[in-house]
Coordinates of C-alpha atoms and ligand atoms in Angstrom, one line a residue:
Chain R
M273 CA 26.1 -20.5 8.5
A274 CA 24.4 -19.6 11.9
N275 CA 20.7 -20.0 12.9
L276 CA 17.8 -18.5 14.9
E277 CA 18.9 -20.5 18.0
D278 CA 22.7 -19.8 17.6
A279 CA 22.2 -15.9 17.5
A280 CA 19.5 -16.5 20.9
H281 CA 22.4 -18.3 22.7
F282 CA 25.3 -15.8 21.3
L283 CA 23.2 -13.0 23.0
R284 CA 21.6 -14.4 26.2
G285 CA 25.1 -14.9 27.1
A286 CA 26.3 -11.2 25.6
D287 CA 26.5 -8.0 27.9
K288 CA 27.5 -4.7 26.8
I289 CA 26.1 -4.8 23.2
L290 CA 26.9 -2.4 20.4
I291 CA 24.1 -2.5 17.8
L292 CA 24.8 -1.0 14.4
S293 CA 22.4 -0.5 11.5
H294 CA 23.3 0.4 8.0
R295 CA 24.3 3.8 6.8
S296 CA 21.4 5.9 5.1
P297 CA 19.3 3.9 7.6
D298 CA 15.7 2.6 6.8
G299 CA 12.6 1.3 8.5
D300 CA 14.0 -2.0 8.5
T301 CA 17.5 -1.5 9.6
L302 CA 16.1 1.1 12.6
G303 CA 13.2 -1.2 13.3
C304 CA 16.0 -4.3 14.0
A305 CA 17.8 -2.3 16.0
S306 CA 15.2 -0.5 18.3
A307 CA 13.0 -3.4 18.5
L308 CA 16.3 -5.8 19.6
S309 CA 17.6 -2.7 22.1
R310 CA 14.1 -2.7 24.0
A311 CA 14.3 -6.7 24.2
L312 CA 18.0 -6.7 25.5
I313 CA 17.5 -3.9 27.9
A314 CA 14.3 -5.5 29.2
L315 CA 16.2 -8.4 30.0
G316 CA 18.7 -6.3 32.1
K317 CA 21.5 -5.7 29.5
S318 CA 23.3 -2.6 28.7
V319 CA 22.8 -1.8 24.9
M320 CA 24.3 1.1 22.7
F321 CA 23.3 1.6 19.2
R322 CA 25.5 3.1 16.1
C323 CA 24.5 4.4 12.5
A324 CA 27.1 5.9 10.2
D325 CA 23.7 8.2 9.5
P326 CA 21.3 10.3 11.3
V327 CA 18.0 8.4 12.0
P328 CA 15.3 10.2 9.8
P329 CA 12.8 12.3 11.7
K330 CA 9.9 10.2 10.5
F331 CA 12.0 7.4 12.2
T332 CA 12.7 8.8 15.6
Y333 CA 9.2 7.3 17.3
L334 CA 11.1 3.8 16.8
F335 CA 13.6 4.9 19.7
E336 CA 11.4 7.0 22.1
G337 CA 11.8 6.0 25.7
I338 CA 15.0 3.8 24.9
E339 CA 17.5 3.9 27.7
Y340 CA 21.3 3.5 25.9
G341 CA 24.3 3.0 27.9
E342 CA 27.6 4.4 27.4
F343 CA 30.6 1.9 27.7
E344 CA 33.2 0.0 26.2
P345 CA 31.4 -2.2 24.0
E346 CA 32.0 -6.1 24.4
H347 CA 30.0 -7.4 21.6
I348 CA 29.0 -6.2 18.4
V349 CA 25.9 -7.0 16.3
T350 CA 24.8 -5.6 13.1
V351 CA 20.9 -5.7 11.9
D352 CA 19.9 -5.7 8.4
V353 CA 23.8 -5.0 7.1
A354 CA 24.5 -6.8 3.9
D355 CA 28.1 -5.8 3.5
K356 CA 30.7 -4.0 5.6
T357 CA 31.1 -1.2 3.1
L358 CA 27.4 -0.3 4.1
L359 CA 28.5 0.3 8.0
G360 CA 29.7 3.7 6.6
S361 CA 32.0 5.7 8.5
L362 CA 31.6 2.8 11.3
E363 CA 33.0 0.2 8.7
P364 CA 36.0 -0.1 10.8
Y365 CA 33.5 -2.1 13.2
G366 CA 33.1 -4.7 10.5
D367 CA 35.8 -6.7 11.5
K368 CA 35.0 -6.7 15.0
T369 CA 31.2 -7.8 15.0
D370 CA 30.5 -10.9 16.5
F371 CA 27.0 -11.4 14.9
A372 CA 25.3 -10.5 11.6
I373 CA 21.9 -10.7 11.3
D374 CA 20.3 -10.2 7.7
H375 CA 17.9 -11.2 5.2
H376 CA 19.9 -9.8 1.6
A377 CA 20.3 -13.2 -0.5
S378 CA 23.3 -11.1 -1.1
C379 CA 24.8 -10.7 1.7
R380 CA 28.8 -10.7 2.2
P381 CA 29.4 -12.3 5.8
F382 CA 31.8 -10.0 7.6
A383 CA 31.0 -11.3 10.9
K384 CA 32.2 -13.7 12.9
E385 CA 29.0 -15.7 13.0
T386 CA 26.3 -14.3 10.5
W387 CA 22.5 -15.3 10.5
V388 CA 21.0 -14.4 6.9
E389 CA 17.5 -15.7 5.4
G390 CA 17.6 -14.6 2.0
T391 CA 14.0 -15.5 2.1
A392 CA 12.6 -12.9 4.7
G393 CA 10.9 -9.7 3.3
A394 CA 13.0 -7.8 6.1
A395 CA 15.4 -8.5 8.7
C396 CA 12.7 -7.6 11.1
E397 CA 11.2 -11.3 10.3
L398 CA 14.1 -12.7 12.0
I399 CA 14.3 -10.2 14.9
A400 CA 10.4 -10.7 15.9
R401 CA 11.7 -14.7 16.4
L402 CA 14.4 -14.2 18.0
I403 CA 12.8 -12.1 20.6
P404 CA 10.6 -14.8 22.0
A405 CA 13.4 -17.1 21.4
L406 CA 15.6 -14.7 24.2
G407 CA 12.9 -15.4 26.5
A408 CA 11.7 -11.7 25.8
E409 CA 7.9 -10.1 25.5
I410 CA 6.8 -8.8 22.3
T411 CA 5.7 -5.2 24.1
P412 CA 3.6 -3.1 22.2
K413 CA 6.4 -0.8 21.4
I414 CA 8.5 -3.7 20.0
A415 CA 5.4 -4.6 17.9
D416 CA 5.2 -1.2 16.5
C417 CA 9.2 -1.2 15.9
L418 CA 9.1 -4.5 13.9
Y419 CA 6.1 -4.0 11.6
T420 CA 7.8 -0.9 10.4
G421 CA 10.5 -2.8 9.1
I422 CA 8.2 -5.1 7.8
S423 CA 5.9 -2.6 6.2
T424 CA 8.6 -0.7 4.9
D425 CA 11.0 -3.2 3.5
T426 CA 7.6 -5.1 1.6
G427 CA 6.3 -1.3 0.1
C428 CA 3.5 -2.2 2.5
F429 CA 3.1 -5.9 1.6
R430 CA 3.1 -4.8 -1.8
Y431 CA 6.2 -6.3 -3.3
P432 CA 6.8 -10.3 -4.1
N433 CA 9.2 -10.2 -1.3
A434 CA 6.1 -10.2 0.9
S435 CA 5.8 -14.0 1.9
A436 CA 2.7 -15.9 3.4
N437 CA 5.4 -16.3 6.7
T438 CA 5.6 -12.4 6.4
Y439 CA 1.7 -11.6 6.7
R440 CA 1.9 -14.4 9.5
I441 CA 4.5 -12.5 11.5
A442 CA 2.4 -8.9 10.9
A443 CA -0.6 -11.0 12.3
D444 CA 0.8 -11.7 15.5
L445 CA 2.8 -8.3 15.6
L446 CA -1.0 -6.8 15.4
E447 CA -2.1 -9.2 18.2
H448 CA 1.0 -8.0 20.0
G449 CA -0.2 -4.6 19.8
A450 CA 1.2 -2.9 16.6
N451 CA -0.2 0.1 15.4
A452 CA -0.2 -1.0 11.9
A453 CA -2.8 1.7 10.6
E454 CA -1.0 4.9 12.2
I455 CA 2.2 3.6 11.4
N456 CA 1.2 2.9 7.6
R457 CA -0.3 6.4 7.5
L458 CA 3.2 7.7 8.3
M459 CA 5.1 5.5 6.0
F460 CA 2.9 5.6 3.2
D461 CA 0.4 7.9 3.5
T462 CA 1.9 11.4 4.0
K463 CA 3.8 13.7 1.6
S464 CA 6.1 16.6 2.3
R465 CA 5.6 19.9 0.4
A466 CA 9.0 19.3 -1.6
A467 CA 7.7 15.9 -2.4
V468 CA 4.2 17.9 -3.6
A469 CA 6.3 20.4 -5.6
L470 CA 8.0 17.7 -7.2
L471 CA 4.9 15.8 -8.1
K472 CA 3.6 19.1 -9.9
R473 CA 6.3 19.0 -12.0
L474 CA 6.0 15.2 -12.6
Y475 CA 2.9 15.1 -13.6
G476 CA 3.1 18.5 -15.6
N477 CA 6.3 17.6 -17.3
M478 CA 6.1 13.8 -18.1
E479 CA 6.5 13.1 -21.7
F480 CA 5.1 10.4 -23.7
H481 CA 7.1 8.4 -26.8
C482 CA 6.6 5.7 -28.7
D483 CA 2.7 5.8 -29.0
G484 CA 2.3 6.0 -25.1
K485 CA 4.5 3.0 -24.5
C486 CA 7.8 4.8 -22.9
A487 CA 7.5 7.7 -20.3
V488 CA 10.1 10.2 -19.8
F489 CA 10.6 12.7 -16.6
C490 CA 13.9 14.6 -16.8
L491 CA 15.1 15.8 -13.2
T492 CA 17.3 18.5 -14.2
S493 CA 19.2 20.3 -11.3
D494 CA 17.2 23.2 -11.7
V495 CA 14.1 20.9 -10.9
I496 CA 15.8 19.4 -8.0
A497 CA 16.9 22.9 -6.2
E498 CA 13.5 24.4 -7.2
T499 CA 11.5 22.0 -5.4
G500 CA 13.8 21.0 -2.5
A501 CA 13.5 17.2 -3.1
S502 CA 15.3 14.8 -1.4
E503 CA 17.2 12.1 -2.6
D504 CA 13.9 9.8 -0.7
D505 CA 11.5 12.0 -2.6
L506 CA 13.5 11.8 -5.9
D507 CA 14.1 7.4 -5.4
G508 CA 10.4 7.4 -5.8
V509 CA 9.7 9.2 -8.7
S510 CA 11.5 6.9 -11.5
A511 CA 9.1 4.1 -10.4
M512 CA 5.7 6.3 -11.0
V513 CA 6.8 7.1 -14.4
R514 CA 6.3 3.4 -15.0
Q515 CA 3.3 3.3 -13.6
V516 CA 0.9 5.2 -16.2
E517 CA -1.4 2.9 -17.7
G518 CA 0.3 1.4 -21.1
V519 CA 3.4 2.6 -20.5
L520 CA 6.3 -0.7 -20.8
L521 CA 9.3 1.4 -20.2
G522 CA 9.6 4.6 -18.3
F523 CA 13.0 6.2 -17.4
T524 CA 13.7 9.4 -15.3
L525 CA 17.1 11.5 -16.4
R526 CA 19.0 12.9 -13.3
E527 CA 21.4 15.6 -14.0
R528 CA 24.9 15.2 -12.7
E529 CA 28.3 17.2 -12.5
G530 CA 30.0 17.4 -15.9
G531 CA 27.0 16.9 -18.5
V532 CA 26.4 13.2 -17.1
W533 CA 22.9 12.2 -16.8
K534 CA 22.0 9.5 -14.9
V535 CA 19.0 7.0 -16.3
S536 CA 17.1 5.1 -13.8
M537 CA 14.5 3.0 -15.8
R538 CA 11.7 0.5 -14.8
A539 CA 10.0 -1.7 -17.1
T540 CA 6.6 -3.7 -17.0
N541 CA 6.2 -7.2 -18.3
P542 CA 7.1 -8.3 -20.9
A543 CA 9.7 -5.3 -21.5
D544 CA 13.2 -5.7 -20.1
A545 CA 14.9 -2.4 -18.7
S546 CA 18.1 -4.4 -18.3
V547 CA 18.7 -5.0 -21.8
V548 CA 18.1 -1.5 -22.9
C549 CA 20.1 -0.6 -20.2
A550 CA 23.1 -2.7 -21.2
K551 CA 23.1 -0.8 -24.4
F552 CA 24.7 2.2 -22.8
G553 CA 26.9 0.0 -20.8
G554 CA 24.5 0.0 -17.9
G555 CA 22.7 -2.9 -16.1
G556 CA 20.4 -4.3 -13.1
H557 CA 17.3 -6.1 -13.3
K558 CA 14.3 -6.8 -15.8
G559 CA 12.2 -4.3 -13.8
A560 CA 14.8 -1.8 -12.8
A561 CA 17.7 -1.0 -14.5
G562 CA 20.2 2.0 -14.8
C563 CA 22.9 3.6 -16.9
S564 CA 24.5 6.8 -17.5
L565 CA 25.1 9.0 -20.9
T566 CA 27.3 12.1 -21.2
G567 CA 25.9 15.1 -23.5
G568 CA 23.1 17.5 -23.8
L569 CA 19.8 16.8 -22.5
E570 CA 18.0 16.4 -25.6
D571 CA 20.4 14.3 -27.3
V572 CA 20.4 12.1 -24.3
K573 CA 16.8 11.4 -24.0
A574 CA 16.3 11.2 -27.6
R575 CA 19.2 8.2 -27.4
V576 CA 17.6 6.9 -24.7
V577 CA 14.2 6.9 -26.2
A578 CA 15.2 5.5 -29.4
A579 CA 16.7 2.5 -27.6
C580 CA 13.2 1.9 -25.5
G581 CA 11.4 2.5 -29.1
E582 CA 13.8 -0.7 -30.5
A583 CA 13.2 -2.7 -27.3
I584 CA 9.3 -2.2 -27.8
K585 CA 8.8 -2.8 -31.4
A586 CA 10.6 -5.9 -30.9
L587 CA 8.3 -7.0 -28.5
E588 CA 5.8 -6.1 -31.0
N589 CA 7.5 -8.3 -33.4
K590 CA 7.3 -11.4 -31.5
Chain A
M274 CA -28.5 -13.8 12.9
A275 CA -27.1 -16.6 10.9
N276 CA -23.4 -17.9 10.6
L277 CA -20.6 -19.7 9.3
E278 CA -21.9 -22.7 9.5
D279 CA -25.8 -22.2 8.2
A280 CA -24.1 -20.6 5.2
A281 CA -22.2 -23.4 4.7
H282 CA -25.4 -26.0 5.2
F283 CA -27.6 -23.5 2.9
L284 CA -25.1 -23.5 0.0
R285 CA -24.6 -27.4 0.4
G286 CA -27.9 -28.1 -0.2
A287 CA -28.9 -25.5 -2.8
D288 CA -28.4 -25.6 -6.6
K289 CA -29.0 -23.1 -9.9
I290 CA -27.8 -20.3 -7.5
L291 CA -27.7 -16.6 -8.5
I292 CA -25.0 -14.7 -6.7
L293 CA -25.6 -11.1 -6.8
S294 CA -22.7 -8.3 -6.2
H295 CA -23.8 -4.5 -5.2
R296 CA -23.6 -1.8 -7.9
S297 CA -20.9 0.0 -8.7
P298 CA -18.9 -3.5 -8.0
D299 CA -15.3 -3.0 -6.2
G300 CA -13.0 -5.4 -5.9
D301 CA -14.2 -6.9 -2.6
T302 CA -18.1 -7.6 -3.9
L303 CA -16.9 -9.1 -7.1
G304 CA -13.7 -11.2 -5.6
C305 CA -16.7 -12.9 -3.5
A306 CA -18.8 -13.4 -6.0
S307 CA -15.9 -14.8 -8.4
A308 CA -14.7 -16.9 -5.7
L309 CA -18.1 -18.3 -4.6
S310 CA -19.1 -19.4 -8.0
R311 CA -15.7 -21.1 -8.8
A312 CA -16.2 -23.1 -5.8
L313 CA -19.8 -23.7 -5.9
I314 CA -19.2 -24.8 -9.6
A315 CA -16.4 -27.3 -8.5
L316 CA -18.9 -28.8 -6.3
G317 CA -21.6 -29.6 -9.6
K318 CA -23.7 -27.0 -8.9
S319 CA -25.2 -24.6 -11.4
V320 CA -24.3 -20.8 -10.9
M321 CA -25.3 -17.3 -12.3
F322 CA -23.9 -13.8 -11.6
R323 CA -25.6 -10.7 -12.0
C324 CA -24.4 -7.0 -11.1
A325 CA -26.4 -3.7 -11.5
D326 CA -23.5 -2.4 -13.3
P327 CA -20.9 -3.8 -15.7
V328 CA -17.4 -4.9 -14.3
P329 CA -14.8 -2.5 -14.6
P330 CA -12.0 -3.9 -16.9
K331 CA -9.3 -3.9 -14.2
F332 CA -11.5 -6.7 -12.4
T333 CA -12.8 -8.9 -15.6
Y334 CA -9.5 -11.2 -15.0
L335 CA -11.8 -12.1 -11.3
F336 CA -14.2 -14.1 -13.6
E337 CA -12.2 -15.5 -16.5
G338 CA -12.6 -19.4 -17.1
I339 CA -15.9 -19.7 -14.8
E340 CA -18.5 -20.9 -16.5
Y341 CA -21.9 -19.7 -15.4
G342 CA -25.5 -21.3 -16.3
E343 CA -28.3 -20.0 -18.0
F344 CA -31.3 -20.9 -15.7
E345 CA -34.5 -19.9 -13.8
P346 CA -32.9 -18.9 -10.1
E347 CA -33.7 -21.6 -7.1
H348 CA -31.6 -19.9 -4.8
I349 CA -30.3 -16.3 -4.4
V350 CA -27.1 -15.1 -2.5
T351 CA -26.0 -11.7 -1.8
V352 CA -22.1 -11.0 -1.5
D353 CA -20.7 -7.8 0.0
V354 CA -24.5 -5.9 0.1
A355 CA -25.2 -4.1 3.4
D356 CA -28.4 -2.8 2.2
K357 CA -31.2 -4.2 -0.6
T358 CA -31.1 -0.3 -2.2
L359 CA -27.3 -1.0 -3.3
L360 CA -28.3 -4.0 -5.7
G361 CA -29.4 -0.7 -7.9
S362 CA -31.6 -1.7 -10.7
L363 CA -31.7 -5.5 -9.4
E364 CA -33.1 -3.8 -6.4
P365 CA -36.4 -6.6 -6.7
Y366 CA -34.0 -9.4 -5.6
G367 CA -33.4 -8.0 -2.6
D368 CA -37.0 -9.5 -1.2
K369 CA -36.6 -12.6 -2.8
T370 CA -32.6 -13.0 -1.5
D371 CA -32.1 -16.1 0.6
F372 CA -28.8 -15.7 2.3
A373 CA -26.9 -12.6 2.7
I374 CA -22.9 -12.7 3.2
D375 CA -21.3 -8.9 4.5
H376 CA -18.9 -7.6 6.7
H377 CA -20.5 -3.9 6.9
A378 CA -21.5 -3.5 11.0
S379 CA -23.8 -0.5 9.4
C380 CA -25.7 -3.8 7.6
R381 CA -29.4 -3.5 7.3
P382 CA -30.9 -7.1 6.8
F383 CA -33.2 -8.0 4.0
A384 CA -32.3 -11.4 3.0
K385 CA -34.2 -14.2 4.9
E386 CA -31.3 -15.2 6.6
T387 CA -28.0 -12.9 7.2
W388 CA -24.4 -13.7 7.8
V389 CA -22.7 -10.3 9.1
E390 CA -19.2 -10.4 10.5
G391 CA -18.6 -6.3 11.0
T392 CA -15.0 -6.5 12.4
A393 CA -13.9 -8.4 9.1
G394 CA -12.0 -6.1 6.7
A395 CA -13.5 -7.5 3.5
A396 CA -16.8 -10.1 2.9
C397 CA -13.9 -12.1 1.1
E398 CA -12.1 -13.2 4.6
L399 CA -15.6 -14.6 5.0
I400 CA -15.8 -16.3 1.9
A401 CA -12.1 -17.6 2.7
R402 CA -13.5 -19.6 5.7
L403 CA -16.6 -20.4 3.8
I404 CA -15.7 -22.5 0.9
P405 CA -13.5 -24.9 3.2
A406 CA -16.5 -25.4 5.0
L407 CA -18.2 -26.0 1.9
G408 CA -15.8 -28.9 1.2
A409 CA -14.3 -27.2 -2.0
E410 CA -10.8 -26.4 -2.5
I411 CA -9.3 -22.7 -2.4
T412 CA -7.8 -23.4 -6.0
P413 CA -4.6 -20.7 -7.1
K414 CA -7.6 -19.0 -9.1
I415 CA -10.0 -18.5 -6.2
A416 CA -7.1 -17.6 -4.1
D417 CA -6.6 -14.8 -6.2
C418 CA -9.9 -13.4 -6.7
L419 CA -10.4 -13.6 -2.4
Y420 CA -6.8 -12.1 -2.6
T421 CA -8.2 -9.4 -4.3
G422 CA -11.1 -8.1 -2.1
I423 CA -9.1 -8.3 1.2
S424 CA -6.2 -6.3 -0.7
T425 CA -8.6 -4.0 -2.0
D426 CA -11.0 -3.2 0.6
T427 CA -8.0 -2.6 3.4
G428 CA -6.2 -0.5 1.0
C429 CA -3.5 -3.2 0.5
F430 CA -3.7 -3.8 4.4
R431 CA -3.3 0.3 5.4
Y432 CA -6.4 0.8 6.8
P433 CA -7.4 0.2 10.4
N434 CA -9.9 -2.4 9.4
A435 CA -6.9 -4.7 8.2
S436 CA -7.0 -7.2 11.5
A437 CA -4.7 -9.8 12.6
N438 CA -7.2 -11.7 11.4
T439 CA -6.8 -10.2 7.8
Y440 CA -3.2 -11.1 7.5
R441 CA -3.6 -14.5 8.8
I442 CA -6.1 -14.9 6.0
A443 CA -3.7 -13.5 3.2
A444 CA -0.9 -15.7 4.5
D445 CA -3.1 -18.8 3.9
L446 CA -4.3 -17.6 -0.2
L447 CA -0.4 -16.9 -0.8
E448 CA 0.1 -20.1 0.4
H449 CA -2.9 -21.4 -1.5
G450 CA -1.2 -19.9 -5.0
A451 CA -2.6 -16.2 -4.8
N452 CA -0.4 -14.0 -7.0
A453 CA -0.2 -11.1 -4.0
A454 CA 2.2 -8.8 -6.0
E455 CA 1.4 -9.2 -9.4
I456 CA -2.5 -8.4 -7.9
N457 CA -1.5 -5.5 -5.4
R458 CA 0.7 -3.9 -9.2
L459 CA -2.8 -4.3 -11.2
M460 CA -4.9 -2.6 -8.3
F461 CA -2.7 0.0 -6.8
D462 CA 0.4 0.8 -8.9
T463 CA -1.1 1.5 -12.4
K464 CA -3.0 4.7 -13.2
S465 CA -4.9 5.5 -16.0
R466 CA -4.3 8.6 -18.4
A467 CA -7.0 10.1 -17.0
A468 CA -6.0 9.6 -13.7
V469 CA -2.4 11.3 -14.5
A470 CA -4.1 14.2 -16.5
L471 CA -6.1 15.0 -12.8
L472 CA -3.1 14.6 -10.7
K473 CA -1.5 17.3 -13.3
R474 CA -4.6 19.5 -12.0
L475 CA -4.2 18.6 -8.4
Y476 CA -0.6 19.3 -7.9
G477 CA -0.7 22.0 -10.3
N478 CA -3.9 23.8 -8.9
M479 CA -3.8 22.8 -4.9
E480 CA -4.3 25.7 -2.9
F481 CA -3.0 26.4 0.8
H482 CA -4.9 28.3 3.7
C483 CA -4.2 28.7 7.1
D484 CA -0.3 28.7 7.0
G485 CA -0.3 25.4 5.2
K486 CA -3.0 23.4 7.9
C487 CA -6.0 23.6 5.2
A488 CA -5.6 22.1 1.7
V489 CA -8.3 22.9 -0.9
F490 CA -8.6 21.3 -4.7
C491 CA -11.3 22.7 -6.9
L492 CA -13.0 20.2 -9.0
T493 CA -15.0 21.8 -11.3
S494 CA -16.9 20.5 -14.4
D495 CA -13.9 22.1 -16.8
V496 CA -11.7 19.6 -14.8
I497 CA -13.6 16.9 -14.8
A498 CA -14.4 17.1 -18.5
E499 CA -10.8 18.1 -19.5
T500 CA -9.2 15.5 -17.7
G501 CA -11.7 12.6 -18.8
A502 CA -11.6 11.2 -14.9
S503 CA -14.1 8.6 -13.8
E504 CA -15.4 8.6 -10.3
D505 CA -13.4 6.0 -9.1
D506 CA -10.4 8.8 -9.9
L507 CA -12.2 11.3 -8.6
D508 CA -13.2 9.6 -5.7
G509 CA -9.3 9.2 -4.6
V510 CA -8.8 13.0 -4.9
S511 CA -9.8 14.1 -1.6
A512 CA -7.6 11.9 0.4
M513 CA -4.9 13.0 -1.4
V514 CA -5.5 16.8 -0.7
R515 CA -5.0 15.7 3.2
Q516 CA -2.1 13.9 2.7
V517 CA 0.4 16.4 2.5
E518 CA 2.6 17.3 5.5
G519 CA 0.9 19.8 8.1
V520 CA -2.3 19.7 6.6
L521 CA -5.1 18.9 9.2
L522 CA -7.9 19.7 7.0
G523 CA -8.0 19.1 3.3
F524 CA -11.3 19.2 0.8
T525 CA -12.3 19.2 -2.4
L526 CA -14.8 20.9 -3.9
R527 CA -16.7 19.4 -6.7
E528 CA -19.0 21.0 -9.1
R529 CA -22.8 19.7 -9.4
E530 CA -25.4 21.3 -11.3
G531 CA -27.2 24.7 -10.8
G532 CA -23.9 26.4 -8.7
V533 CA -24.1 23.5 -6.0
W534 CA -20.9 22.5 -4.5
K535 CA -20.3 19.0 -3.0
V536 CA -17.5 19.2 -0.4
S537 CA -15.3 16.0 0.4
M538 CA -13.4 16.9 3.7
R539 CA -10.5 14.8 5.1
A540 CA -9.3 15.2 8.4
T541 CA -5.9 14.5 10.5
N542 CA -5.6 14.1 14.1
P543 CA -6.8 15.8 15.9
A544 CA -9.0 18.0 13.4
D545 CA -12.4 16.6 12.9
A546 CA -14.2 17.2 9.8
S547 CA -17.3 16.4 10.6
V548 CA -17.6 19.1 13.0
V549 CA -17.0 21.4 10.2
C550 CA -19.1 19.6 7.8
A551 CA -21.9 19.9 10.2
K552 CA -21.7 23.7 10.2
F553 CA -23.0 23.4 6.7
G554 CA -25.7 20.8 7.5
G555 CA -23.4 17.9 6.3
G556 CA -22.1 15.2 8.5
G557 CA -19.4 12.0 8.4
H558 CA -17.0 10.5 10.4
K559 CA -13.6 12.7 12.3
G560 CA -11.9 11.8 9.6
A561 CA -13.6 12.0 6.1
A562 CA -16.9 13.9 6.1
G563 CA -19.2 15.7 3.6
C564 CA -21.3 18.7 2.8
S565 CA -23.3 20.8 0.1
L566 CA -23.4 24.3 -0.5
T567 CA -24.6 26.5 -3.5
G568 CA -23.4 29.9 -4.7
G569 CA -20.2 30.8 -6.7
L570 CA -17.0 29.0 -6.4
E571 CA -14.8 31.9 -5.1
D572 CA -17.4 32.5 -2.4
V573 CA -18.2 28.7 -1.4
K574 CA -14.7 28.4 -1.4
A575 CA -14.2 31.2 1.2
R576 CA -16.9 29.9 3.5
V577 CA -15.5 26.2 4.0
V578 CA -11.8 27.8 4.4
A579 CA -13.3 30.3 6.7
A580 CA -15.1 27.4 8.8
C581 CA -11.9 25.1 8.5
G582 CA -9.9 28.2 9.8
E583 CA -11.9 28.6 12.9
A584 CA -11.8 24.8 13.6
I585 CA -7.9 24.9 13.4
K586 CA -7.5 27.6 15.6
A587 CA -10.1 26.3 18.5
L588 CA -7.5 23.3 18.3
E589 CA -4.4 25.9 19.1
N590 CA -6.2 27.9 21.5
K591 CA -6.9 24.4 23.6
Ligands
MN1781 MN1 16.0 -5.0 5.0
MN1782 MN1 -16.5 -4.7 1.1

């Protein structure tokens, strides 16, 4: 397994470098790619960037002013890519990748060399250490890119993956000029009109069962079409269902084709979402799990609510 | 003006200490009081704590296991209290206060000695430096108390008051055992049933004017009574009105007695809420301001919307 020094050594000796982000790119993979691009270009190297999916509008500021080249790549680096299938349509590059830099404990190495630190809250933490090791400067723009990755991957320092080291790197980035408050406002405090329409349906139609300990929200095709909510908007909803005081198990039912309903469940300690979802052939973690059921909406909902009720009763009898 | 060393010197020589928090106590003033209480008791001192208002249930964990004394106080310390009127019914203690520890640039000194650092994101940052200077240990429980104050006063590191130093102190607290993720879940990710009822009304009834650049939500007495929302729940709503994509000026109208409506306005750059509110005799900052108007709801709303419309047009003609 490679380390920081190996990555710095490799990049110091490389030129005509292609940087790859994972498909459905998030703030971390794009923060890494944009920050590393800026540093390598400042060192006089030619750099290209590719991603299977377009950069979402909220992240385009990361790439403003970067002068990418057009050339036949001689070296390929991936950032925040835990598996070559996550390159999407760029998967053929997986076997040609020279160096993979990642922070997923579940990383399945595919590159010639892999530097993975499973305890880092974001891959941007690794890049924040790599850039000075390359002899490049953390400019204010680079600090913005790295802060974006760290803040988005840790839910603005809310999730357990934010370690003391994460906070310390963020402190350094602020001192290098990162506009932390403005970035967080853009990332976390702005709701699209579609998201507002979805929240209107969510808070209007959420149902409570089991004495308020189980909450359900049904994302029918109608709701999705009517609100115009994106996958990104929809993803956040399952977590919100669980956030209501007193709720131990919250889930959304999302309509798929052919009468299939996808269940996304979240649990608050001591409830266990993975145990409930396992009853329907699904799985996941204690805090977040999923499964799929087929049938009519009311029937499917009643079955999952009943399973939640049993789990809640079992906890109460403990 | 006193400093860290003065505060440490004073407390090392003191005993039978009364610690005071500000009225309507928040996570910062209570985090300071509970952390400092624990440290002083560990040093063998007798400590009391008073606040004009009860400790809200979400903050009672801060005080778990603290053994307070009952005695005639010989020394009085205030934490996060910027003005003696903020002591509420305990204001008579203001003139008897020996030492005030605060982080408000607007602090109006009332104690014999005052240590104020206006650049700190939370008063808990000062206490985090004071405790080691006293020769006491930052225990995991103390780390929880201090982290709570820092996280709540900076909106979980989202607001511009979170400095590099704030992040660095948070990193130290994590290393001393603060349960950051669990604290943030309790502080930010849990919504009361009343808050959910309020959000249902908010997202159901929010109005958009001026091509979606002005958003309005009316908190009539009916809505407040029906949802059972607390002042705390209501306070957050004004900020939410402004969070919608494309909104430059968002405001809530909150019904008071006698046909009076209190306007809480938030603005997104380059709009200026204080300029709009000044037209109605109010004031505040560029980002957040307020004013009061008297009249019927529709009339009052139309007048404020018109003022917002003028301000937005002026920006567009620039
Ligand atoms: Mn990541
Ligand atoms: Mn404070």
